Amino acid sequence: MATLTDIGLAAAINILSAIAFLIAFAVLRLQPINDRVYFPKWYLKGVRGSPTRSGTFVHKFVNLNLRSYLRFLEWMPAALRMPEPELIDHAGLDSAVYLRIYLIGLKLFVPMAILAFAILVPVNWTNSGTLENSKVEYSDIDKLSISNIPLGSQRFWAHLVVAYAFTFWTCYVLLKEYEIVASMRLHFLASEKRRPDQFTVLVRNVPPDPDESVSELVEHFFLVNHRDHYLTHQTGFLGLCGDEVDAIEFYTSKIDELSEKEATERETIKHNSKSIMPAAFVSFRTRWGAAVCSQTQQTRNPTLWLTEWAPEPRDVYWQNLAIPFVSLTVRRLTVAVATFFLTFFFMIPIAFVQSLANIEGIEKVVPFLKPIIEEKTIKAFIQGFLPGIALKIFLILLPTILMLMSKFEGFTSLSVLERRSASKYYLFILVNVFLGSIITGTAFQQLNSFIHQSATEIPKTIGVSIPQKATFFITYVMVDGWAGIAGEILRLKPLIIYHLKNFFLVKTEKDREEAMDPGSIDFASSEPQIQLYFLLGLVYAVVTPFLLPFIIIFFALAYAVFRHQIINVYNQEYESGAAFWPDVHGRIITALIISQLLLLGLLSTKHAANSTPLLLVLPVLTIWFHRFCKNRYEPAFVKYPLQEAMMKDTLEHAREPNLDLRAYLLNAYVHPLFKDEDDDDSFSGGGEQEYENKLVPTKRQSRKNTPVPSKYNGSSSPSLPDIVKEQL
């Protein structure tokens, strides 16, 4: 059982590690040779020049200005100084809203910590004799927790009242944040510059037709059913893999040969019917037309001509467009089963990691190490530091595995892939890191107590033991949340890779730009980790308030570090307009409900018969609150109001009456390997002259897929050729 001394040693190690990382970063960022590593975003924007181009030879590599080293911490106020509207213009709404997650942590847990230390800690600490007379192991930290309250005590009323206060405060903060973020999203969509995805719909499961190609079929369908708004379309291609031919110094003839082969291969793909996917990006003349199409059913058969808002061009995951729609259900069922087994079978290594928190368990496995382990410093290191870092190592490869599973499910945008992967990762963390650590830790640590007591005493032992896992989570927060965040700003791996590439591979400015590797916010792995801290804070706020200061330090440090990274380093791959916020809100609500249920179970073992039933109200109120927020604010993240679309269209038409929208959208959704082509007509259809045609020409002899308005009431509509003949 880790003591306050063990926690103090772990805190000292992690604080020193964090300080060392921050000092190293503060010094390295000042060196001209590292400028592209720590400020790559400004280079990509073209507003920062390399300091290595001027000055003496030494000045190109080392900063000899001693005064600049005295201001080595100026990066922190500089990161906090940029206003949020300017941050949105600079980095996008996704980045700005991502930072608000850390602010929510501070808004929640700072008042909670003040209230808990003012009320709960004195209530817990002033009681004596409970833990001393129990049959379980305990530490000094447990004296600050609910474990120190005797069975049936009236002091549990204080925990009940505080639990209600924490629930109402959490719901209030979440409500205000949901309202603010929804407003930010709508304002962002209304005020941002014109983007192709505002006019474009992704169409999937285009039915095959024996008489028309996919491109002709898509053009015909939308000219008939969206005559006044359809503009153009672009079909996707299979078999697109490999890298584009890059600039090659020397061997001009080799370049020409490769370019000719590349052009030939492109033409082969475009004219091969087997390479055309049953999907298309259909662009409309107005945002209003795209909004109507994306949010309505196109045919009687709800499985054909499926439409959804197209992701922005940078957000498209092209590989998954080729997956047949009928296989998506099977794929997602397969991944769900695989996720279940991965999540629950990973409990075995988690149990092993938890055994490291118990010195006695290690000594039983390796008894010959007992003299070494019993050394005071080594013992404190093992119990206070090793479990947290061991668990961190176990989790390193998991996000990559979960991302591969999400890609297998068939989602067509990077943003959705990251959100789906984040959902799996959060489930994994919830089951293994949180519940697994509590269950396995309790079972291993209190096994002897279980064996030597009656069955009626076991629930009481578990109830007392759950708060004791706070010591393990404190060490985990310090390893992952303190030293880990400080290590993030150091960017040691990108620093080494950049200099290796710069020394051995870089020959041109383009090579140097590619070597920078600014990276981006890894939402799939970082957001679930943040949610773990919300879960720990909400669960232990009433049970063991001593954990809260450690979590507050994490949120404060992470906010400053990631704000700096977003301003100076990260270059986001896409912009989703904060579409991830409903997931963030939902997971915090889940954590709140779990905390209420665990507190309910804990108090039920404490014979708090008068206060425990009142806790049943909290989960019900929380679920009702979640449903209210979902109905009130979530539509702003999944739908686009027609009123907003019409308003933006009207304003744009008034400001730019001569805008050639077709030219703007024509190649927006061409696969990256076809971007440099000049042949526009091969990808599109539906020119301006077609809008005036009263009839839509077609090659098809059957109209089983695209109905046209019929004047023949009470009978099946004739084919398009029949209508043409009749009108002639």
XYZ file of C-alpha atoms in Angstrom:
728
model
C 0.000 0.000 0.000
C 1.516 3.286 -1.126
C 1.953 5.831 1.653
C 2.233 9.600 1.605
C 6.003 9.137 1.444
C 5.663 6.992 -1.680
C 3.358 9.549 -3.263
C 5.778 12.299 -2.328
C 8.676 10.465 -3.975
C 6.627 9.822 -7.112
C 5.575 13.464 -7.183
C 9.194 14.567 -6.830
C 10.308 12.300 -9.681
C 7.558 13.475 -12.004
C 7.897 17.136 -11.068
C 11.628 16.995 -11.707
C 11.013 15.176 -14.994
C 8.461 17.779 -16.068
C 10.765 20.650 -15.088
C 13.664 19.033 -16.955
C 11.523 18.644 -20.091
C 10.298 22.239 -19.885
C 13.789 23.656 -19.357
C 15.160 21.565 -22.222
C 12.343 22.805 -24.445
C 12.886 26.423 -23.400
C 16.564 26.183 -24.349
C 16.187 24.132 -27.534
C 13.462 26.372 -28.962
C 15.814 29.350 -28.824
C 18.420 27.708 -31.061
C 18.183 28.783 -34.732
C 18.894 25.264 -35.938
C 15.724 24.012 -34.176
C 13.429 26.790 -35.368
C 11.599 24.615 -37.893
C 10.964 21.953 -35.249
C 9.316 24.233 -32.693
C 7.624 26.732 -35.035
C 6.707 24.726 -38.164
C 3.201 26.138 -38.440
C 4.506 29.638 -39.123
C 6.783 28.289 -41.843
C 3.876 26.502 -43.505
C 1.911 29.748 -43.414
C 4.864 31.531 -45.012
C 5.174 34.210 -42.318
C 8.429 33.074 -40.690
C 11.888 33.031 -42.201
C 14.727 30.750 -41.237
C 17.186 32.421 -38.805
C 19.971 30.188 -40.160
C 20.159 32.156 -43.406
C 21.912 35.159 -41.887
C 24.656 35.898 -39.396
C 27.952 34.222 -38.735
C 28.430 30.484 -38.960
C 28.020 29.995 -35.208
C 24.937 32.245 -35.028
C 23.222 30.034 -37.598
C 23.230 27.129 -35.155
C 23.449 28.536 -31.616
C 21.698 31.474 -29.975
C 24.415 33.539 -28.301
C 22.047 36.201 -26.974
C 22.210 35.577 -23.233
C 19.266 37.871 -22.507
C 16.920 35.590 -24.420
C 17.715 32.771 -21.990
C 16.510 34.902 -19.091
C 13.076 34.943 -20.717
C 12.979 31.197 -21.321
C 9.465 30.889 -19.836
C 7.916 33.575 -22.019
C 6.372 30.883 -24.238
C 3.688 30.244 -21.626
C 2.158 33.767 -21.394
C 2.627 34.090 -25.166
C 0.531 30.957 -25.677
C -2.208 32.255 -23.374
C -2.242 35.734 -24.884
C -3.881 34.969 -28.240
C -7.685 35.621 -28.035
C -10.002 32.773 -28.945
C -11.450 34.424 -32.117
C -7.919 34.972 -33.401
C -7.052 31.398 -32.462
C -9.997 30.133 -34.526
C -8.817 32.127 -37.544
C -5.281 30.878 -37.022
C -5.845 27.190 -36.253
C -9.507 26.425 -36.913
C -12.556 25.709 -34.789
C -11.565 22.102 -34.089
C -8.389 23.208 -32.327
C -10.076 25.996 -30.364
C -12.883 23.737 -29.131
C -10.418 20.974 -28.301
C -8.712 23.390 -25.903
C -12.052 24.085 -24.252
C -12.070 20.483 -23.019
C -9.158 21.355 -20.726
C -10.920 24.529 -19.616
C -13.970 22.461 -18.662
C -11.704 20.362 -16.454
C -10.539 23.484 -14.648
C -14.066 24.899 -14.399
C -15.321 21.656 -12.893
C -12.589 20.577 -10.537
C -11.251 23.828 -9.074
C -14.593 24.662 -7.347
C -15.036 20.977 -6.494
C -11.629 20.838 -4.833
C -12.318 23.981 -2.816
C -15.668 22.642 -1.591
C -14.342 19.133 -0.946
C -11.334 20.327 1.059
C -13.540 22.736 2.982
C -16.215 20.169 3.893
C -15.363 16.543 3.111
C -11.698 16.388 4.110
C -12.385 17.715 7.653
C -15.373 15.367 7.950
C -13.231 12.388 6.932
C -10.055 13.340 8.814
C -11.611 14.157 12.181
C -13.042 10.682 12.573
C -10.712 8.129 14.142
C -10.584 4.410 14.776
C -12.451 3.149 11.708
C -9.486 2.039 9.624
C -7.416 1.007 12.629
C -10.140 -1.422 13.708
C -10.752 -2.803 10.199
C -9.140 -5.902 8.734
C -7.875 -4.250 5.561
C -4.648 -2.488 4.718
C -4.737 1.295 4.632
C -2.490 4.313 4.268
C -2.487 7.901 5.472
C -4.304 8.958 2.294
C -7.219 6.708 3.219
C -7.697 8.753 6.392
C -8.658 11.669 4.128
C -11.203 9.550 2.269
C -14.671 8.222 2.890
C -13.090 4.958 4.090
C -12.399 6.633 7.419
C -16.115 7.112 8.180
C -17.633 4.369 10.385
C -20.630 2.299 9.353
C -23.997 3.988 9.772
C -22.480 7.362 10.611
C -24.521 10.529 10.184
C -21.460 12.065 8.526
C -22.490 10.444 5.258
C -25.087 13.186 4.894
C -22.208 15.540 4.119
C -21.109 13.287 1.248
C -24.684 13.088 -0.023
C -25.128 16.866 -0.059
C -21.764 17.382 -1.744
C -22.599 14.708 -4.344
C -25.760 16.643 -5.247
C -23.777 19.884 -5.406
C -21.135 18.328 -7.661
C -23.794 16.867 -9.972
C -25.650 20.154 -10.371
C -22.396 22.040 -10.912
C -21.233 19.557 -13.551
C -24.547 19.745 -15.400
C -24.501 23.542 -15.274
C -20.975 23.745 -16.713
C -21.779 21.188 -19.424
C -24.982 23.011 -20.362
C -23.199 26.340 -20.745
C -20.344 24.775 -22.711
C -22.700 22.894 -25.043
C -24.570 26.131 -25.686
C -21.341 28.056 -26.330
C -19.799 25.428 -28.605
C -23.020 24.986 -30.605
C -23.158 28.749 -31.081
C -19.479 28.805 -32.060
C -20.080 26.092 -34.643
C -23.057 27.845 -36.243
C -21.181 31.150 -36.264
C -18.136 29.449 -37.764
C -20.180 27.829 -40.532
C -21.956 31.127 -41.238
C -18.855 33.299 -41.282
C -16.160 31.068 -42.705
C -14.978 31.404 -46.257
C -16.517 29.421 -49.076
C -15.511 25.743 -48.992
C -16.318 22.913 -51.433
C -17.972 20.747 -48.779
C -20.637 23.424 -48.203
C -22.010 22.676 -51.672
C -21.257 18.966 -51.917
C -23.010 15.741 -50.963
C -21.465 12.280 -50.827
C -23.681 9.761 -52.630
C -23.146 6.067 -51.912
C -24.658 2.799 -53.054
C -25.419 4.007 -56.572
C -27.336 1.091 -58.142
C -25.798 -0.517 -61.238
C -27.383 0.100 -64.617
C -26.715 -1.938 -67.785
C -27.124 1.040 -70.108
C -25.241 3.830 -68.349
C -21.930 4.263 -66.591
C -21.849 5.356 -62.960
C -20.971 8.901 -64.000
C -23.824 9.108 -66.510
C -26.237 7.531 -64.043
C -25.363 10.027 -61.296
C -25.679 12.953 -63.688
C -29.040 11.729 -64.953
C -30.446 11.056 -61.488
C -29.625 14.477 -60.087
C -30.606 16.401 -63.203
C -34.024 14.771 -62.906
C -34.525 14.958 -59.143
C -32.574 18.120 -58.299
C -32.901 19.987 -61.582
C -32.752 23.509 -60.151
C -29.751 22.932 -57.898
C -27.511 20.216 -59.370
C -24.212 21.555 -60.690
C -21.577 18.873 -61.237
C -20.233 15.622 -59.859
C -17.034 13.633 -59.520
C -16.878 9.866 -59.345
C -14.259 7.953 -57.408
C -11.733 5.476 -58.713
C -10.410 2.182 -57.445
C -6.819 1.076 -57.680
C -5.297 4.369 -56.621
C -2.251 3.644 -54.542
C 1.394 4.599 -54.329
C 3.100 7.972 -54.327
C 3.028 10.721 -56.888
C 6.125 11.148 -59.016
C 8.230 13.742 -57.242
C 10.821 16.091 -58.735
C 13.928 14.198 -59.764
C 17.177 15.998 -60.194
C 19.058 15.068 -63.331
C 17.834 12.496 -65.878
C 15.285 14.697 -67.634
C 14.430 11.890 -70.004
C 13.574 9.695 -67.016
C 11.128 12.314 -65.798
C 9.404 12.426 -69.178
C 9.181 8.658 -69.273
C 7.671 8.440 -65.799
C 5.239 11.266 -66.537
C 4.070 9.503 -69.681
C 3.550 6.244 -67.800
C 1.674 8.087 -65.068
C -0.644 9.748 -67.587
C -1.260 6.423 -69.337
C -2.109 4.713 -66.059
C -4.526 7.491 -65.147
C -6.320 7.191 -68.460
C -6.528 3.420 -68.030
C -8.110 3.804 -64.609
C -10.583 6.447 -65.756
C -11.835 4.428 -68.707
C -11.945 1.070 -66.944
C -15.488 0.448 -65.741
C -14.185 -1.888 -63.039
C -12.248 1.011 -61.530
C -15.308 3.200 -61.025
C -16.825 3.044 -57.553
C -20.604 3.178 -56.940
C -20.135 6.494 -55.133
C -19.865 10.112 -56.178
C -19.375 13.609 -54.830
C -22.295 15.653 -56.150
C -22.030 19.440 -56.003
C -24.949 21.863 -56.043
C -25.396 25.445 -57.128
C -26.383 26.499 -53.597
C -25.775 25.448 -50.025
C -29.533 25.229 -49.641
C -29.745 22.615 -52.390
C -26.947 20.578 -50.828
C -28.604 20.782 -47.394
C -31.918 19.516 -48.775
C -30.286 16.637 -50.636
C -28.046 15.519 -47.784
C -30.861 15.469 -45.221
C -33.592 13.738 -47.227
C -34.310 10.266 -48.600
C -33.801 10.130 -52.360
C -35.845 7.087 -53.440
C -38.505 4.692 -52.184
C -35.781 2.184 -51.441
C -33.921 3.640 -48.434
C -30.816 1.546 -49.175
C -30.141 3.144 -52.589
C -28.808 6.586 -53.452
C -27.738 7.259 -49.881
C -26.713 10.866 -49.318
C -24.786 12.598 -46.567
C -22.803 15.790 -46.206
C -19.478 15.377 -47.934
C -16.437 15.817 -45.716
C -14.095 18.564 -46.761
C -11.575 17.411 -49.414
C -8.729 17.098 -46.883
C -10.961 14.974 -44.651
C -11.857 12.329 -47.240
C -10.485 8.853 -46.564
C -10.385 7.701 -50.169
C -9.611 4.031 -49.541
C -12.969 3.372 -47.895
C -15.052 4.822 -50.720
C -14.442 1.565 -52.570
C -16.058 -0.604 -49.875
C -19.451 -1.943 -51.024
C -22.227 -0.533 -48.905
C -23.783 -3.965 -48.315
C -20.626 -5.138 -46.543
C -20.534 -2.282 -44.031
C -22.934 -3.966 -41.592
C -20.883 -7.171 -41.555
C -17.665 -5.221 -41.133
C -18.998 -3.209 -38.209
C -20.403 -6.293 -36.508
C -17.022 -7.986 -36.878
C -15.238 -4.994 -35.378
C -17.731 -4.831 -32.493
C -16.988 -8.461 -31.598
C -13.236 -7.894 -31.942
C -13.454 -4.785 -29.754
C -15.273 -6.757 -27.064
C -12.632 -9.481 -26.916
C -9.747 -7.010 -27.110
C -11.220 -4.940 -24.305
C -11.978 -7.723 -21.870
C -9.029 -10.029 -22.555
C -6.622 -7.174 -21.991
C -7.629 -7.420 -18.344
C -4.940 -10.086 -17.867
C -1.915 -7.796 -18.387
C -3.733 -5.063 -16.469
C -3.984 -7.423 -13.493
C -0.272 -8.081 -13.733
C 0.467 -4.363 -13.760
C -1.702 -3.864 -10.705
C 0.225 -6.546 -8.851
C 3.254 -4.250 -9.080
C 1.478 -1.872 -6.732
C 1.697 -4.500 -3.999
C 5.189 -5.218 -2.672
C 4.057 -8.483 -1.137
C 2.824 -9.695 -4.516
C 6.197 -9.033 -6.136
C 8.064 -10.762 -3.325
C 5.915 -13.866 -3.729
C 6.718 -14.056 -7.440
C 10.444 -13.283 -7.115
C 11.386 -14.001 -3.471
C 15.144 -13.679 -4.137
C 14.630 -9.933 -4.761
C 13.108 -9.341 -1.334
C 16.256 -7.817 0.260
C 16.558 -5.328 -2.602
C 12.854 -4.492 -2.750
C 12.683 -3.837 0.985
C 15.159 -0.968 0.626
C 13.197 2.157 1.535
C 13.971 4.157 -1.610
C 13.443 1.241 -4.010
C 10.234 0.259 -2.272
C 8.899 3.799 -2.555
C 9.893 3.927 -6.232
C 8.131 0.636 -7.054
C 4.918 1.535 -5.284
C 4.794 5.202 -6.199
C 6.134 5.330 -9.757
C 6.470 1.954 -11.482
C 2.768 0.944 -11.747
C 1.808 4.149 -13.533
C 4.586 4.010 -16.101
C 4.078 0.275 -16.699
C 0.417 0.857 -17.500
C 1.385 3.735 -19.791
C 3.712 1.436 -21.765
C 0.961 -1.173 -22.151
C -1.294 1.438 -23.768
C 1.159 2.838 -26.328
C 0.264 0.560 -29.253
C -3.451 0.394 -28.552
C -4.567 3.561 -30.454
C -2.918 2.287 -33.649
C -4.748 -1.029 -33.385
C -8.084 0.678 -32.740
C -7.585 3.045 -35.689
C -6.987 0.074 -38.009
C -10.193 -1.490 -36.718
C -12.102 1.748 -37.360
C -10.768 1.910 -40.910
C -11.950 -1.645 -41.464
C -15.466 -0.525 -40.502
C -15.595 1.562 -43.679
C -16.024 5.172 -42.585
C -15.209 7.656 -45.330
C -13.693 10.612 -43.471
C -10.681 11.009 -41.230
C -12.698 12.948 -38.657
C -15.235 10.136 -38.269
C -12.441 7.565 -38.133
C -10.834 9.461 -35.273
C -14.125 9.813 -33.414
C -14.917 6.112 -33.789
C -11.425 5.130 -32.710
C -11.730 7.479 -29.731
C -14.991 5.786 -28.706
C -13.317 2.375 -28.719
C -10.320 3.693 -26.832
C -12.537 5.281 -24.187
C -14.410 1.999 -23.701
C -11.095 0.229 -23.349
C -9.801 2.744 -20.801
C -13.062 2.624 -18.858
C -13.070 -1.173 -18.603
C -9.375 -1.908 -18.229
C -7.620 1.120 -16.799
C -10.386 2.257 -14.465
C -12.646 -0.673 -13.594
C -9.874 -3.202 -14.178
C -7.496 -1.396 -11.864
C -10.119 -1.187 -9.123
C -11.363 -4.769 -9.415
C -8.035 -6.539 -9.894
C -6.279 -4.281 -7.435
C -8.900 -4.901 -4.780
C -9.030 -8.638 -5.418
C -5.266 -9.174 -5.243
C -4.625 -6.821 -2.388
C -7.428 -7.954 -0.110
C -7.381 -11.671 -1.001
C -6.227 -12.707 2.459
C -8.995 -10.666 4.087
C -11.598 -12.289 1.859
C -10.492 -15.797 2.804
C -10.540 -15.207 6.545
C -13.891 -13.490 6.921
C -17.537 -14.387 6.539
C -19.394 -13.858 3.272
C -21.470 -11.040 4.743
C -18.314 -9.037 5.453
C -16.964 -9.158 1.864
C -19.129 -6.287 0.489
C -17.952 -4.098 3.347
C -14.327 -4.909 2.538
C -14.825 -4.014 -1.125
C -16.593 -0.807 -0.144
C -13.661 0.241 2.000
C -11.087 -0.925 -0.568
C -12.326 1.020 -3.607
C -11.115 4.401 -2.285
C -7.709 2.865 -1.601
C -6.999 2.649 -5.355
C -6.747 6.428 -5.367
C -3.023 6.081 -4.652
C -2.471 4.161 -7.884
C -4.425 6.687 -9.930
C -2.478 9.531 -8.353
C 0.759 7.970 -9.611
C -0.785 7.427 -13.047
C -1.894 11.057 -13.272
C 1.597 12.226 -12.382
C 3.317 9.951 -14.910
C 0.926 10.498 -17.790
C -0.476 13.903 -16.960
C 2.560 15.742 -15.659
C 5.713 14.268 -17.179
C 3.858 13.073 -20.273
C 2.465 16.510 -21.118
C 5.818 18.173 -20.502
C 7.395 15.604 -22.807
C 4.857 16.504 -25.495
C 6.118 20.068 -25.775
C 9.753 18.915 -25.972
C 9.039 17.052 -29.249
C 12.124 14.901 -28.819
C 11.238 12.381 -31.540
C 10.418 15.009 -34.243
C 13.571 16.906 -33.221
C 15.830 13.900 -33.787
C 14.103 12.839 -37.008
C 14.249 16.360 -38.438
C 17.985 16.696 -37.888
C 18.667 13.223 -39.292
C 16.656 14.022 -42.408
C 18.182 17.472 -42.660
C 21.682 16.007 -42.535
C 21.243 13.010 -44.837
C 18.219 13.597 -47.094
C 17.355 17.282 -47.450
C 18.469 18.821 -50.755
C 15.727 21.325 -51.550
C 13.416 23.657 -49.638
C 10.562 21.255 -50.340
C 12.544 18.440 -48.718
C 13.207 20.658 -45.701
C 9.517 21.517 -45.406
C 8.544 17.844 -45.511
C 11.135 17.046 -42.854
C 9.495 19.406 -40.341
C 6.599 17.038 -39.548
C 4.453 19.441 -37.487
C 1.953 16.729 -36.635
C -1.578 17.416 -35.443
C -3.886 16.843 -32.495
C -4.304 13.094 -32.224
C -7.948 13.193 -31.185
C -8.301 9.402 -31.351
C -5.881 8.871 -28.465
C -5.687 12.191 -26.617
C -9.406 12.817 -26.036
C -10.080 9.426 -24.354
C -7.085 10.043 -22.111
C -8.566 13.390 -21.103
C -11.862 11.648 -20.401
C -10.075 9.306 -18.012
C -9.131 12.333 -15.905
C -12.733 13.538 -15.944
C -13.795 10.069 -14.802
C -11.218 9.952 -12.026
C -12.058 13.451 -10.866
C -15.809 12.867 -10.751
C -15.537 9.443 -9.095
C -13.035 10.433 -6.437
C -14.252 13.995 -5.804
C -16.547 12.694 -3.061
C -14.682 9.488 -2.209
C -11.063 10.717 -2.007
C -10.784 14.477 -2.635
C -7.000 14.278 -2.220
C -6.844 13.234 -5.908
C -8.328 16.500 -7.202
C -5.235 18.766 -6.936
C -3.240 16.343 -9.080
C -5.927 16.417 -11.775
C -6.172 20.212 -11.632
C -2.421 20.500 -12.220
C -2.786 18.228 -15.250
C -5.562 20.301 -16.817
C -3.721 23.583 -16.212
C -0.406 22.335 -17.593
C -2.041 20.571 -20.547
C -4.030 23.669 -21.477
C -0.895 25.827 -21.635
C 1.156 23.205 -23.489
C -1.443 22.328 -26.109
C -2.322 25.977 -26.677
C 1.328 26.601 -27.476
C 1.460 23.552 -29.746
C -1.698 24.529 -31.611
C -0.444 28.072 -32.189
C 3.122 27.223 -33.191
C 3.364 23.558 -34.158
C 0.320 21.517 -35.118
C -1.022 21.696 -38.652
C -4.476 20.119 -38.635
C -5.216 17.692 -41.447
C -8.869 18.707 -41.683
C -11.572 20.937 -40.212
C -14.805 19.339 -38.997
C -16.330 22.389 -37.311
C -16.130 20.822 -33.816
C -18.289 17.881 -34.899
C -16.730 15.840 -32.083
C -18.320 17.856 -29.264
C -21.412 15.634 -28.724
C -19.020 12.731 -28.082
C -17.068 14.782 -25.532
C -20.267 15.833 -23.758
C -21.629 12.285 -23.749
C -18.504 10.790 -22.234
C -18.419 13.327 -19.400
C -22.066 12.495 -18.699
C -21.131 8.799 -18.666
C -18.380 9.512 -16.146
C -20.822 11.446 -13.968
C -23.331 8.574 -13.943
C -20.590 6.050 -13.144
C -19.453 8.194 -10.224
C -23.012 8.325 -8.877
C -23.512 4.560 -9.171
C -20.175 3.789 -7.520
C -20.946 6.167 -4.671
C -24.342 4.514 -4.311
C -22.710 1.087 -4.099
C -20.091 2.324 -1.667
C -22.597 3.912 0.720
C -24.759 0.797 0.592
C -21.895 -1.097 2.236
C -21.607 1.614 4.875
C -25.094 1.051 6.324
C -26.074 4.603 5.396
C -29.708 3.588 5.058
C -31.109 7.083 5.491
C -28.974 8.849 2.881
C -28.244 6.141 0.294
C -31.751 5.932 -1.307
C -31.604 9.648 -2.092
C -28.672 8.976 -4.437
C -31.002 7.058 -6.771
C -32.391 10.376 -7.954
C -29.049 11.607 -9.315
C -28.605 9.134 -12.225
C -32.209 9.732 -13.282
C -31.743 13.511 -13.285
C -28.438 13.190 -15.135
C -29.939 11.008 -17.880
C -32.822 13.452 -18.273
C -30.334 16.312 -18.509
C -28.365 14.463 -21.179
C -31.488 13.848 -23.258
C -32.401 17.515 -22.979
C -28.963 18.609 -24.226
C -29.049 16.022 -26.988
C -32.403 17.234 -28.293
C -31.596 20.917 -27.829
C -28.018 21.263 -29.092
C -26.916 18.128 -30.949
C -28.841 18.951 -34.168
C -26.409 21.837 -34.703
C -23.654 19.228 -35.089
C -25.428 16.780 -37.406
C -27.690 18.995 -39.511
C -27.349 22.284 -41.343
C -30.335 24.642 -40.915
C -31.951 25.556 -44.234
C -32.412 29.100 -42.959
C -28.661 29.453 -42.414
C -27.919 27.937 -45.816
C -30.316 30.271 -47.629
C -28.975 33.307 -45.771
C -25.373 32.493 -46.672
C -26.324 31.812 -50.314
C -28.185 35.120 -50.568
C -25.325 37.129 -49.085
C -22.767 35.451 -51.305
C -24.844 36.026 -54.441
C -25.206 39.711 -53.549
C -21.477 40.113 -52.961
C -20.283 38.003 -55.895
C -23.007 37.948 -58.560
C -20.586 36.754 -61.259
C -19.043 33.905 -59.261
C -18.227 30.878 -61.431
C -19.112 28.256 -58.844
C -18.805 25.381 -61.306
C -15.172 26.209 -61.988
C -14.569 26.506 -58.238
C -16.067 23.085 -57.466
C -15.023 21.201 -60.574
C -11.878 19.497 -59.280
C -12.467 19.915 -55.551
C -13.080 16.206 -54.976
C -10.678 14.726 -57.481
C -8.417 12.092 -55.958
C -5.028 13.618 -55.018
C -3.279 11.574 -57.703
C -5.381 13.311 -60.363
C -5.060 16.820 -58.976
C -2.558 18.096 -61.516
C -4.613 17.131 -64.552
C -6.026 19.773 -66.876
C -8.686 17.519 -68.344
C -11.719 18.667 -66.362
C -14.467 17.228 -68.506
C -13.559 13.641 -67.767
C -14.598 14.065 -64.153
C -17.746 16.089 -64.356
C -21.064 16.645 -65.953
C -24.010 18.919 -65.797
C -22.774 22.159 -67.310
C -24.670 25.423 -67.132
C -26.293 24.894 -70.494
C -28.047 21.791 -69.196
C -30.194 23.683 -66.717
C -32.310 25.144 -69.470
C -33.156 21.763 -70.987
C -36.707 20.730 -70.354
C -35.960 17.053 -70.957
C -33.058 15.037 -69.635
C -31.444 12.893 -72.321
C -30.570 9.358 -71.253
C -29.210 6.145 -72.710
C -31.201 3.922 -70.381
C -33.992 1.701 -71.601
C -35.315 1.182 -68.101
C -36.283 3.705 -65.438
C -36.172 1.400 -62.446
C -33.783 3.703 -60.549
C -34.625 7.321 -61.423
C -38.301 8.204 -61.607
C -39.426 11.374 -63.364
C -42.619 13.308 -62.732
C -45.466 11.514 -64.489
C -48.771 12.782 -65.848
C -50.099 9.240 -65.979
C -52.000 8.991 -62.720
C -52.959 5.586 -61.449
C -50.496 3.702 -63.594
C -46.823 3.067 -63.663
C -44.792 5.869 -65.179
C -43.473 5.294 -68.698
C -39.787 5.254 -69.481
C -38.024 8.430 -70.456
C -37.817 7.425 -74.153
C -41.620 7.026 -74.169
C -42.060 10.554 -72.851
C -39.707 11.908 -75.477
C -41.569 10.152 -78.278
C -44.938 11.374 -77.023
C -43.790 14.985 -76.826
C -42.336 14.733 -80.321
